[in-house]
Amino acid sequence: ILNVEQSPQSLHVQEGDSTNFTCSFPSSNFYALHWYRWETAKSPEALFVMTLNGDEKKKGRISATLNTKEGYSYLYIKGSQPEDSATYLCALNNDMRFGAGTRLTVKP
Amino acid sequence: DAGITQSPRYKITETGRQVTLMCHQTWSHSYMFWYRQDLGHGLRLIYYSAAADITDKGEVPDGYVVSRSKTENFPLTLESATRSQTSVYFCATLRGGPYEQYFGPGTRLTVT
């Protein structure tokens, strides 16, 4: 069983603030890490799939980094907007079990 | 259009009844998954399948049965529904390798 931990559990920021949160995972037998954005009453939507140590991926104001040796990935949102409010999930490709997520609320 | 469909989208059933949730994909992705949405736990994996006729348990398999006789279908059966199985159920597919996982629209199940 591979445990994926996410922190913080929830986060409240003001519009325009930049923010980041963490996904921690066992570093042994790493293959790939997935990040998702999950809006209320919708299905999770894939953001990134990360495979290489030191990987950095970017999509608009959202970016992610990966450290497979120490077993963590950071998700960054620059200049948060109210429409960024969602739960952000990560999962290991090994068995596609998800962390509990970080619930982000961006206040106008 | 290609994609994942789930049916029914909404279901109300009584305790003790058998219920089957359907998942169908048009991509022929190798992997298919069933998750349930639980408050405080996010998405929890029930069962997954790496290919037709290959299935494996996830974190919370008790009370559920799956089958995969065809690549495109992955039904989930609640053998005797309980109130604790009230949840939103998501089906997902993965091509295999470091590719994106795609989710269906979800089925909201209420067990009374």
Short mmCIF file of C-alpha atoms in Angstrom, two decimals:
data_model
loop_
_atom_site.label_atom_id
_atom_site.label_comp_id
_atom_site.label_asym_id
_atom_site.label_seq_id
_atom_site.Cartn_x
_atom_site.Cartn_y
_atom_site.Cartn_z
CA ILE A 1 0.00 0.00 0.00
CA LEU A 2 1.37 3.36 -1.01
CA ASN A 3 0.22 6.27 1.13
CA VAL A 4 -0.08 9.66 -0.47
CA GLU A 5 -0.32 12.59 1.92
CA GLN A 6 -1.40 16.12 1.03
CA SER A 7 -1.01 19.28 3.05
CA PRO A 8 -2.53 21.51 4.09
CA GLN A 9 -6.00 20.02 4.19
CA SER A 10 -7.53 23.41 3.38
CA LEU A 11 -6.32 26.84 2.47
CA HIS A 12 -8.03 30.22 2.30
CA VAL A 13 -6.29 33.01 0.37
CA GLN A 14 -7.18 36.41 -1.01
CA GLU A 15 -7.50 37.07 -4.71
CA GLY A 16 -4.08 37.90 -6.10
CA ASP A 17 -2.15 35.90 -3.50
CA SER A 18 0.21 33.20 -4.66
CA THR A 19 -0.03 29.87 -2.90
CA ASN A 20 1.43 26.41 -2.85
CA PHE A 21 0.69 23.04 -1.37
CA THR A 22 2.38 19.69 -1.01
CA CYS A 23 1.92 16.09 -2.05
CA SER A 24 4.16 13.58 -0.22
CA PHE A 25 4.63 9.99 -1.30
CA PRO A 26 6.90 6.98 -0.73
CA SER A 27 9.91 7.47 -2.97
CA SER A 28 10.58 3.80 -3.64
CA ASN A 29 9.35 2.30 -6.93
CA PHE A 30 8.23 5.68 -8.21
CA TYR A 31 6.79 5.75 -11.72
CA ALA A 32 4.61 8.85 -12.14
CA LEU A 33 2.62 11.37 -10.12
CA HIS A 34 -0.70 12.86 -11.21
CA TRP A 35 -2.18 16.22 -10.16
CA TYR A 36 -5.88 16.96 -10.55
CA ARG A 37 -8.20 19.87 -10.04
CA TRP A 38 -11.65 18.97 -8.69
CA GLU A 39 -14.41 21.53 -8.62
CA THR A 40 -17.50 20.97 -6.52
CA ALA A 41 -20.19 18.93 -8.29
CA LYS A 42 -17.86 18.13 -11.19
CA SER A 43 -15.44 15.34 -12.10
CA PRO A 44 -11.72 15.59 -11.36
CA GLU A 45 -9.78 17.11 -14.22
CA ALA A 46 -6.17 16.18 -14.96
CA LEU A 47 -3.59 18.97 -14.56
CA PHE A 48 -0.20 17.30 -14.82
CA VAL A 49 1.49 13.94 -15.06
CA MET A 50 5.05 14.10 -13.73
CA THR A 51 7.65 11.42 -14.15
CA LEU A 52 11.22 12.72 -13.84
CA ASN A 53 13.02 13.95 -10.76
CA GLY A 54 13.36 17.70 -11.07
CA ASP A 55 10.43 17.91 -13.50
CA GLU A 56 8.64 21.23 -13.60
CA LYS A 57 5.38 21.62 -15.50
CA LYS A 58 3.27 24.69 -16.09
CA LYS A 59 -0.25 25.40 -17.27
CA GLY A 60 -1.15 29.07 -17.18
CA ARG A 61 -0.75 30.32 -13.61
CA ILE A 62 -0.43 26.81 -12.19
CA SER A 63 2.88 24.98 -12.01
CA ALA A 64 4.21 21.88 -10.30
CA THR A 65 7.60 20.50 -9.33
CA LEU A 66 8.69 16.97 -8.52
CA ASN A 67 11.35 15.52 -6.21
CA THR A 68 11.29 11.74 -6.49
CA LYS A 69 14.33 11.20 -4.26
CA GLU A 70 12.71 12.79 -1.22
CA GLY A 71 9.16 11.90 -2.23
CA TYR A 72 7.30 15.17 -2.67
CA SER A 73 5.70 17.40 -5.27
CA TYR A 74 4.65 21.02 -4.93
CA LEU A 75 1.76 22.67 -6.74
CA TYR A 76 1.98 26.46 -7.11
CA ILE A 77 -0.72 28.91 -8.11
CA LYS A 78 0.45 32.40 -8.98
CA GLY A 79 -1.95 35.28 -8.48
CA SER A 80 -4.90 33.17 -7.28
CA GLN A 81 -8.31 33.95 -8.71
CA PRO A 82 -11.75 32.99 -7.32
CA GLU A 83 -12.14 30.52 -10.19
CA ASP A 84 -9.11 28.62 -8.84
CA SER A 85 -11.22 27.58 -5.87
CA ALA A 86 -11.30 23.78 -5.97
CA THR A 87 -9.85 20.72 -4.34
CA TYR A 88 -6.43 19.77 -5.70
CA LEU A 89 -5.63 16.07 -5.65
CA CYS A 90 -2.53 14.04 -6.29
CA ALA A 91 -2.15 10.32 -6.99
CA LEU A 92 0.69 7.91 -7.68
CA ASN A 93 0.55 6.10 -10.99
CA ASN A 94 1.53 2.83 -9.29
CA ASP A 95 -2.01 2.17 -8.12
CA MET A 96 -3.85 5.47 -8.70
CA ARG A 97 -4.76 5.98 -5.04
CA PHE A 98 -5.41 9.59 -4.22
CA GLY A 99 -4.37 11.77 -1.36
CA ALA A 100 -7.21 13.40 0.59
CA GLY A 101 -6.68 16.66 -1.30
CA THR A 102 -6.11 20.30 -0.51
CA ARG A 103 -9.25 22.40 -0.62
CA LEU A 104 -8.41 25.90 -1.86
CA THR A 105 -10.78 28.83 -1.40
CA VAL A 106 -9.88 32.12 -3.03
CA LYS A 107 -11.77 35.12 -1.66
CA PRO A 108 -12.48 38.07 -3.96
CA ASP B 1 -18.35 11.33 -29.04
CA ALA B 2 -15.51 9.41 -27.46
CA GLY B 3 -15.28 9.41 -23.72
CA ILE B 4 -16.55 7.83 -20.54
CA THR B 5 -20.19 7.49 -19.69
CA GLN B 6 -21.75 6.36 -16.44
CA SER B 7 -25.29 5.19 -15.88
CA PRO B 8 -27.48 5.85 -14.15
CA ARG B 9 -26.46 9.36 -13.14
CA TYR B 10 -28.75 9.26 -10.11
CA LYS B 11 -30.08 6.28 -8.21
CA ILE B 12 -32.10 5.83 -5.06
CA THR B 13 -32.36 2.33 -3.67
CA GLU B 14 -33.31 0.59 -0.46
CA THR B 15 -31.07 -1.15 2.02
CA GLY B 16 -30.45 -4.75 1.05
CA ARG B 17 -31.10 -4.33 -2.67
CA GLN B 18 -28.58 -5.19 -5.34
CA VAL B 19 -27.51 -2.27 -7.49
CA THR B 20 -25.29 -2.16 -10.56
CA LEU B 21 -23.56 0.98 -11.75
CA MET B 22 -22.38 0.98 -15.33
CA CYS B 23 -19.25 2.50 -16.83
CA HIS B 24 -18.51 2.55 -20.53
CA GLN B 25 -15.52 3.97 -22.42
CA THR B 26 -14.97 4.46 -26.12
CA TRP B 27 -11.18 4.84 -26.05
CA SER B 28 -10.15 1.21 -25.38
CA HIS B 29 -7.91 2.35 -22.52
CA SER B 30 -6.37 -0.59 -20.70
CA TYR B 31 -7.06 0.52 -17.15
CA MET B 32 -10.40 1.28 -15.56
CA PHE B 33 -11.12 2.35 -11.98
CA TRP B 34 -14.01 2.80 -9.59
CA TYR B 35 -13.80 5.43 -6.85
CA ARG B 36 -16.20 6.70 -4.24
CA GLN B 37 -16.25 10.24 -2.93
CA ASP B 38 -16.13 10.37 0.84
CA LEU B 39 -16.11 13.47 3.01
CA GLY B 40 -12.69 13.92 4.55
CA HIS B 41 -11.17 11.21 2.38
CA GLY B 42 -11.53 12.66 -1.08
CA LEU B 43 -11.61 9.85 -3.62
CA ARG B 44 -11.17 6.32 -2.41
CA LEU B 45 -10.35 3.49 -4.78
CA ILE B 46 -12.81 0.59 -4.71
CA TYR B 47 -11.58 -1.66 -7.52
CA TYR B 48 -9.52 -1.35 -10.64
CA SER B 49 -8.85 -3.36 -13.75
CA ALA B 50 -5.69 -3.53 -15.83
CA ALA B 51 -7.36 -5.28 -18.78
CA ALA B 52 -10.36 -7.41 -19.66
CA ASP B 53 -10.76 -10.25 -17.15
CA ILE B 54 -8.17 -8.74 -14.79
CA THR B 55 -9.45 -6.96 -11.70
CA ASP B 56 -7.93 -6.06 -8.36
CA LYS B 57 -9.06 -4.64 -5.04
CA GLY B 58 -8.46 -1.07 -3.99
CA GLU B 59 -8.73 0.51 -0.56
CA VAL B 60 -12.44 -0.10 0.12
CA PRO B 61 -13.63 -3.19 -1.81
CA ASP B 62 -15.91 -4.74 0.81
CA GLY B 63 -19.53 -4.95 -0.31
CA TYR B 64 -18.69 -4.40 -3.98
CA VAL B 65 -18.17 -6.72 -6.93
CA VAL B 66 -16.74 -5.87 -10.35
CA SER B 67 -16.30 -7.64 -13.65
CA ARG B 68 -14.70 -6.77 -16.94
CA SER B 69 -15.60 -9.17 -19.69
CA LYS B 70 -15.08 -6.48 -22.35
CA THR B 71 -12.43 -3.78 -22.45
CA GLU B 72 -14.98 -0.99 -22.77
CA ASN B 73 -17.25 -1.88 -19.85
CA PHE B 74 -16.56 -2.01 -16.13
CA PRO B 75 -19.74 -2.48 -14.08
CA LEU B 76 -19.75 -2.09 -10.30
CA THR B 77 -22.28 -4.08 -8.28
CA LEU B 78 -23.35 -3.47 -4.72
CA GLU B 79 -24.48 -6.93 -3.69
CA SER B 80 -26.64 -5.80 -0.76
CA ALA B 81 -26.69 -2.04 -0.48
CA THR B 82 -26.12 -0.39 2.90
CA ARG B 83 -26.61 3.22 3.95
CA SER B 84 -22.86 3.64 4.32
CA GLN B 85 -22.61 3.10 0.57
CA THR B 86 -24.48 6.33 -0.11
CA SER B 87 -21.95 8.30 -2.09
CA VAL B 88 -20.96 9.67 -5.46
CA TYR B 89 -19.23 7.03 -7.55
CA PHE B 90 -16.71 7.92 -10.23
CA CYS B 91 -15.41 5.68 -12.96
CA ALA B 92 -12.08 6.53 -14.60
CA THR B 93 -9.82 5.22 -17.35
CA LEU B 94 -6.09 5.32 -17.94
CA ARG B 95 -4.34 4.40 -21.16
CA GLY B 96 -1.39 3.00 -19.29
CA GLY B 97 2.02 4.49 -18.68
CA PRO B 98 2.48 8.12 -17.64
CA TYR B 99 -0.70 9.38 -19.27
CA GLU B 100 -3.64 11.28 -17.92
CA GLN B 101 -6.50 9.55 -16.15
CA TYR B 102 -9.96 10.56 -17.30
CA PHE B 103 -13.05 10.59 -15.13
CA GLY B 104 -16.68 9.96 -15.93
CA PRO B 105 -19.42 12.35 -14.79
CA GLY B 106 -20.23 10.35 -11.64
CA THR B 107 -23.25 8.48 -10.30
CA ARG B 108 -24.96 9.81 -7.19
CA LEU B 109 -26.27 6.82 -5.22
CA THR B 110 -28.55 7.16 -2.21
CA VAL B 111 -29.36 4.12 -0.09
CA THR B 112 -32.39 4.60 2.12
#
